mmCIF file of C-alpha atoms in Angstrom:
data_model
loop_
_atom_site.group_PDB
_atom_site.id
_atom_site.type_symbol
_atom_site.label_atom_id
_atom_site.label_comp_id
_atom_site.label_asym_id
_atom_site.label_seq_id
_atom_site.Cartn_x
_atom_site.Cartn_y
_atom_site.Cartn_z
ATOM 1 C CA ASP B 1 51.355 57.539 14.353
ATOM 2 C CA THR B 2 47.792 58.056 15.571
ATOM 3 C CA GLU B 3 46.021 56.725 12.535
ATOM 4 C CA VAL B 4 43.618 53.892 11.903
ATOM 5 C CA THR B 5 43.451 52.950 8.238
ATOM 6 C CA GLN B 6 40.681 51.091 6.437
ATOM 7 C CA THR B 7 40.425 49.567 2.984
ATOM 8 C CA PRO B 8 38.631 49.786 0.685
ATOM 9 C CA LYS B 9 37.060 53.246 0.979
ATOM 10 C CA HIS B 10 34.061 52.168 -1.071
ATOM 11 C CA LEU B 11 32.683 48.728 -1.841
ATOM 12 C CA VAL B 12 29.756 47.670 -3.995
ATOM 13 C CA MET B 13 28.777 44.030 -3.818
ATOM 14 C CA GLY B 14 25.974 41.744 -4.839
ATOM 15 C CA MET B 15 24.042 39.629 -2.390
ATOM 16 C CA THR B 16 25.909 36.477 -3.437
ATOM 17 C CA ASN B 17 29.415 37.956 -3.255
ATOM 18 C CA LYS B 18 32.075 37.371 -0.629
ATOM 19 C CA LYS B 19 34.218 40.348 0.271
ATOM 20 C CA SER B 20 36.407 41.518 3.160
ATOM 21 C CA LEU B 21 36.980 44.827 4.875
ATOM 22 C CA LYS B 22 40.406 45.520 6.347
ATOM 23 C CA CYS B 23 41.563 47.709 9.211
ATOM 24 C CA GLU B 24 45.056 48.435 10.491
ATOM 25 C CA GLN B 25 46.506 50.459 13.371
ATOM 26 C CA HIS B 26 50.095 51.010 14.502
ATOM 27 C CA MET B 27 49.451 52.709 17.827
ATOM 28 C CA GLY B 28 50.139 49.602 19.886
ATOM 29 C CA HIS B 29 46.470 49.433 20.822
ATOM 30 C CA ARG B 30 45.201 46.096 22.082
ATOM 31 C CA ALA B 31 41.464 46.596 21.517
ATOM 32 C CA MET B 32 39.892 46.900 18.079
ATOM 33 C CA TYR B 33 36.274 47.425 17.126
ATOM 34 C CA TRP B 34 33.856 47.142 14.228
ATOM 35 C CA TYR B 35 30.914 49.531 14.074
ATOM 36 C CA LYS B 36 28.100 49.932 11.571
ATOM 37 C CA GLN B 37 26.636 53.378 10.974
ATOM 38 C CA LYS B 38 23.497 54.174 9.025
ATOM 39 C CA ALA B 39 22.694 57.705 7.847
ATOM 40 C CA LYS B 40 21.787 60.150 10.628
ATOM 41 C CA LYS B 41 22.317 57.473 13.309
ATOM 42 C CA PRO B 42 25.133 56.995 15.818
ATOM 43 C CA PRO B 43 27.685 54.208 15.323
ATOM 44 C CA GLU B 44 26.345 50.815 16.333
ATOM 45 C CA LEU B 45 28.838 48.420 17.893
ATOM 46 C CA MET B 46 29.211 45.047 16.158
ATOM 47 C CA PHE B 47 32.349 43.358 17.525
ATOM 48 C CA VAL B 48 35.200 43.997 19.944
ATOM 49 C CA TYR B 49 38.543 42.232 19.950
ATOM 50 C CA SER B 50 40.658 42.556 23.070
ATOM 51 C CA TYR B 51 44.188 41.192 22.953
ATOM 52 C CA GLU B 52 43.304 39.437 19.677
ATOM 53 C CA LYS B 53 40.383 37.576 21.210
ATOM 54 C CA LEU B 54 36.747 38.266 20.445
ATOM 55 C CA SER B 55 35.349 39.808 23.628
ATOM 56 C CA ILE B 56 32.045 41.288 22.457
ATOM 57 C CA ASN B 57 29.664 40.158 19.703
ATOM 58 C CA GLU B 58 26.543 42.306 19.730
ATOM 59 C CA SER B 59 24.346 39.513 18.299
ATOM 60 C CA VAL B 60 25.509 40.263 14.774
ATOM 61 C CA PRO B 61 24.177 37.971 11.989
ATOM 62 C CA SER B 62 26.590 35.260 10.899
ATOM 63 C CA ARG B 63 26.895 36.773 7.415
ATOM 64 C CA PHE B 64 29.378 39.118 9.134
ATOM 65 C CA SER B 65 32.503 37.281 10.296
ATOM 66 C CA PRO B 66 35.288 39.129 12.118
ATOM 67 C CA GLU B 67 38.907 38.068 12.238
ATOM 68 C CA CYS B 68 41.901 39.463 14.121
ATOM 69 C CA PRO B 69 45.080 37.990 12.572
ATOM 70 C CA ASN B 70 47.357 39.988 14.902
ATOM 71 C CA SER B 71 47.241 42.951 17.262
ATOM 72 C CA SER B 72 47.481 45.486 14.423
ATOM 73 C CA LEU B 73 45.007 44.012 11.952
ATOM 74 C CA LEU B 74 41.268 43.490 11.957
ATOM 75 C CA ASN B 75 39.188 42.052 9.134
ATOM 76 C CA LEU B 76 35.457 41.802 8.565
ATOM 77 C CA HIS B 77 34.428 39.052 6.151
ATOM 78 C CA LEU B 78 31.132 39.582 4.360
ATOM 79 C CA HIS B 79 28.990 36.905 2.732
ATOM 80 C CA ALA B 80 25.411 36.788 1.473
ATOM 81 C CA LEU B 81 24.640 40.313 2.636
ATOM 82 C CA GLN B 82 21.268 42.007 2.268
ATOM 83 C CA PRO B 83 20.566 45.467 0.833
ATOM 84 C CA GLU B 84 19.741 46.689 4.356
ATOM 85 C CA ASP B 85 23.368 45.975 5.300
ATOM 86 C CA SER B 86 24.417 48.946 3.189
ATOM 87 C CA ALA B 87 26.070 51.396 5.586
ATOM 88 C CA LEU B 88 29.333 53.007 6.638
ATOM 89 C CA TYR B 89 31.501 50.405 8.385
ATOM 90 C CA LEU B 90 33.867 51.890 10.893
ATOM 91 C CA CYS B 91 36.900 50.380 12.556
ATOM 92 C CA ALA B 92 38.224 51.819 15.801
ATOM 93 C CA SER B 93 41.006 51.037 18.222
ATOM 94 C CA SER B 94 41.812 51.857 21.832
ATOM 95 C CA GLN B 95 44.543 51.133 24.319
ATOM 96 C CA GLY B 96 42.483 48.275 25.637
ATOM 97 C CA ASP B 97 44.063 47.879 29.040
ATOM 98 C CA ARG B 98 41.885 47.503 32.111
ATOM 99 C CA GLY B 99 42.264 50.454 34.384
ATOM 100 C CA VAL B 100 42.616 53.055 31.664
ATOM 101 C CA TYR B 101 39.932 55.119 30.075
ATOM 102 C CA ASN B 102 40.067 53.693 26.581
ATOM 103 C CA GLU B 103 39.609 56.575 24.196
ATOM 104 C CA GLN B 104 38.557 55.081 20.880
ATOM 105 C CA PHE B 105 40.007 56.357 17.611
ATOM 106 C CA PHE B 106 38.103 55.730 14.403
ATOM 107 C CA GLY B 107 39.324 54.955 10.922
ATOM 108 C CA PRO B 108 37.846 56.722 7.880
ATOM 109 C CA GLY B 109 35.351 53.941 7.236
ATOM 110 C CA THR B 110 34.291 51.797 4.299
ATOM 111 C CA ARG B 111 31.113 52.850 2.510
ATOM 112 C CA LEU B 112 29.380 49.569 1.623
ATOM 113 C CA THR B 113 26.560 49.268 -0.886
ATOM 114 C CA VAL B 114 24.785 45.918 -1.302
ATOM 115 C CA LEU B 115 22.826 45.536 -4.519
ATOM 116 C CA GLN U 1 14.777 56.100 29.251
ATOM 117 C CA LYS U 2 17.667 56.201 26.775
ATOM 118 C CA GLU U 3 21.100 55.621 28.289
ATOM 119 C CA VAL U 4 22.661 58.685 26.658
ATOM 120 C CA GLU U 5 20.481 61.548 25.454
ATOM 121 C CA GLN U 6 21.261 64.520 23.287
ATOM 122 C CA ASN U 7 19.072 67.138 21.655
ATOM 123 C CA SER U 8 19.168 66.208 17.960
ATOM 124 C CA GLY U 9 19.016 69.839 16.839
ATOM 125 C CA PRO U 10 19.660 71.363 14.481
ATOM 126 C CA LEU U 11 21.363 73.940 16.666
ATOM 127 C CA SER U 12 22.158 77.153 14.809
ATOM 128 C CA VAL U 13 24.768 79.518 16.247
ATOM 129 C CA PRO U 14 26.141 82.748 14.734
ATOM 130 C CA GLU U 15 29.802 82.787 13.793
ATOM 131 C CA GLY U 16 31.952 83.998 16.675
ATOM 132 C CA ALA U 17 29.397 83.044 19.350
ATOM 133 C CA ILE U 18 29.599 80.229 21.909
ATOM 134 C CA ALA U 19 27.985 76.924 20.928
ATOM 135 C CA SER U 20 26.731 74.853 23.860
ATOM 136 C CA LEU U 21 26.029 71.158 23.398
ATOM 137 C CA ASN U 22 24.506 69.060 26.149
ATOM 138 C CA CYS U 23 24.310 65.380 26.956
ATOM 139 C CA THR U 24 22.663 63.502 29.833
ATOM 140 C CA TYR U 25 23.244 59.909 30.849
ATOM 141 C CA SER U 26 21.261 57.498 32.942
ATOM 142 C CA ASP U 27 23.877 55.241 34.559
ATOM 143 C CA ARG U 28 25.175 56.966 37.673
ATOM 144 C CA GLY U 29 28.227 54.709 37.685
ATOM 145 C CA SER U 30 29.473 55.977 34.310
ATOM 146 C CA GLN U 31 33.169 56.653 34.371
ATOM 147 C CA SER U 32 34.388 58.375 31.242
ATOM 148 C CA PHE U 33 32.851 60.712 28.699
ATOM 149 C CA PHE U 34 33.799 61.539 25.149
ATOM 150 C CA TRP U 35 32.841 64.082 22.513
ATOM 151 C CA TYR U 36 33.207 63.152 18.856
ATOM 152 C CA ARG U 37 32.762 65.471 15.886
ATOM 153 C CA GLN U 38 31.459 63.946 12.672
ATOM 154 C CA TYR U 39 31.314 65.776 9.386
ATOM 155 C CA SER U 40 28.771 64.568 6.849
ATOM 156 C CA GLY U 41 30.031 61.431 5.110
ATOM 157 C CA LYS U 42 33.119 61.190 7.333
ATOM 158 C CA SER U 43 34.013 59.136 10.395
ATOM 159 C CA PRO U 44 33.778 60.363 14.015
ATOM 160 C CA GLU U 45 36.791 62.310 15.285
ATOM 161 C CA LEU U 46 37.561 62.402 19.016
ATOM 162 C CA ILE U 47 37.819 66.028 20.112
ATOM 163 C CA MET U 48 37.472 65.922 23.904
ATOM 164 C CA PHE U 49 37.318 63.454 26.764
ATOM 165 C CA ILE U 50 36.689 64.059 30.447
ATOM 166 C CA TYR U 51 36.744 61.825 33.507
ATOM 167 C CA SER U 52 36.556 64.131 36.529
ATOM 168 C CA ASN U 53 33.926 66.589 37.648
ATOM 169 C CA GLY U 54 34.556 70.136 36.493
ATOM 170 C CA ASP U 55 35.861 71.739 33.340
ATOM 171 C CA LYS U 56 38.521 70.638 30.890
ATOM 172 C CA GLU U 57 39.724 73.091 28.274
ATOM 173 C CA ASP U 58 41.519 72.435 24.991
ATOM 174 C CA GLY U 59 41.836 75.428 22.710
ATOM 175 C CA ARG U 60 38.364 76.685 21.794
ATOM 176 C CA PHE U 61 36.730 73.600 23.311
ATOM 177 C CA THR U 62 35.662 73.127 26.925
ATOM 178 C CA ALA U 63 34.122 69.938 28.246
ATOM 179 C CA GLN U 64 32.126 70.162 31.469
ATOM 180 C CA LEU U 65 31.151 67.201 33.630
ATOM 181 C CA ASN U 66 28.690 67.131 36.507
ATOM 182 C CA LYS U 67 28.346 63.573 37.789
ATOM 183 C CA ALA U 68 25.811 64.510 40.478
ATOM 184 C CA SER U 69 23.436 65.859 37.830
ATOM 185 C CA GLN U 70 24.527 63.263 35.269
ATOM 186 C CA TYR U 71 25.275 65.619 32.461
ATOM 187 C CA VAL U 72 28.223 66.454 30.306
ATOM 188 C CA SER U 73 28.469 69.431 28.000
ATOM 189 C CA LEU U 74 30.727 70.771 25.276
ATOM 190 C CA LEU U 75 31.294 74.488 24.761
ATOM 191 C CA ILE U 76 32.801 75.781 21.549
ATOM 192 C CA ARG U 77 34.055 79.367 21.819
ATOM 193 C CA ASP U 78 34.466 81.689 18.835
ATOM 194 C CA SER U 79 32.449 79.306 16.654
ATOM 195 C CA GLN U 80 33.623 78.956 13.069
ATOM 196 C CA PRO U 81 31.756 77.667 9.993
ATOM 197 C CA SER U 82 34.174 74.711 10.045
ATOM 198 C CA ASP U 83 32.627 73.685 13.383
ATOM 199 C CA SER U 84 29.395 72.836 11.557
ATOM 200 C CA ALA U 85 29.034 69.089 12.086
ATOM 201 C CA THR U 86 27.216 66.485 14.145
ATOM 202 C CA TYR U 87 28.569 66.146 17.671
ATOM 203 C CA LEU U 88 28.267 62.745 19.308
ATOM 204 C CA CYS U 89 28.398 62.269 23.066
ATOM 205 C CA ALA U 90 29.680 58.854 24.155
ATOM 206 C CA VAL U 91 29.823 57.340 27.622
ATOM 207 C CA ASN U 92 31.888 54.464 28.955
ATOM 208 C CA ILE U 93 29.671 52.973 31.607
ATOM 209 C CA ASN U 94 32.183 50.651 33.214
ATOM 210 C CA PHE U 95 35.751 51.574 34.102
ATOM 211 C CA GLY U 96 38.058 49.865 31.652
ATOM 212 C CA ASN U 97 35.163 48.418 29.686
ATOM 213 C CA GLU U 98 35.559 48.591 25.937
ATOM 214 C CA LYS U 99 31.941 49.438 25.145
ATOM 215 C CA LEU U 100 30.908 53.026 24.448
ATOM 216 C CA THR U 101 27.273 54.057 24.519
ATOM 217 C CA PHE U 102 26.586 56.834 22.027
ATOM 218 C CA GLY U 103 23.935 59.504 22.054
ATOM 219 C CA THR U 104 22.062 60.186 18.841
ATOM 220 C CA GLY U 105 24.135 63.307 18.150
ATOM 221 C CA THR U 106 23.428 67.027 17.855
ATOM 222 C CA ARG U 107 23.677 68.673 14.457
ATOM 223 C CA LEU U 108 25.372 72.061 14.805
ATOM 224 C CA THR U 109 25.278 74.738 12.120
ATOM 225 C CA ILE U 110 27.422 77.877 12.429
ATOM 226 C CA ILE U 111 25.867 80.755 10.519
ATOM 227 C CA PRO U 112 28.385 83.149 8.882
#
């Protein structure tokens, strides 16, 4: 199984809502990532979890809150978002071990619209 | 200077021809290099990775790496309309580091 799954595929939320994005992988990978991608731009790294611990936070606003309940699951909790947060949110995973090259595999993404 | 640079295109190539996509990077210590294909509205798909100088072939795709000149390229032979997509070059600057630095992508159009 070489698949990263993400739910939901689409999400529309108001600025006062609280919602969560979910990501799951069953490849035994130990690193998981959240990216944000705006139209015609490359993916922009938000967070990295390595062995279930947050290892990189790219100065993301606190209205985005990541959570890694176990090595296969990654959540992104959303609260009080702004319309400019509308984007494609991508989850990725990689083997995560030091000393290997860490190819990252992306899920299909969640298309988020903030009204 | 941007860390990873790509020509944004669009690059138009006739069907059946060779498409050549280029990427340069600024950090001489970069260790691993990846090519992702992204169709409009979809997520990036890893199609090639290369770590050593030289060529690496997989089907119609060939990745080329020249660390001395700090460039990596992707050749697509016998281009098909289904190859029309944006191709993202990504570089892992530190060995074993989780962070990838992406180029801005090259939009490729294969003309039937």
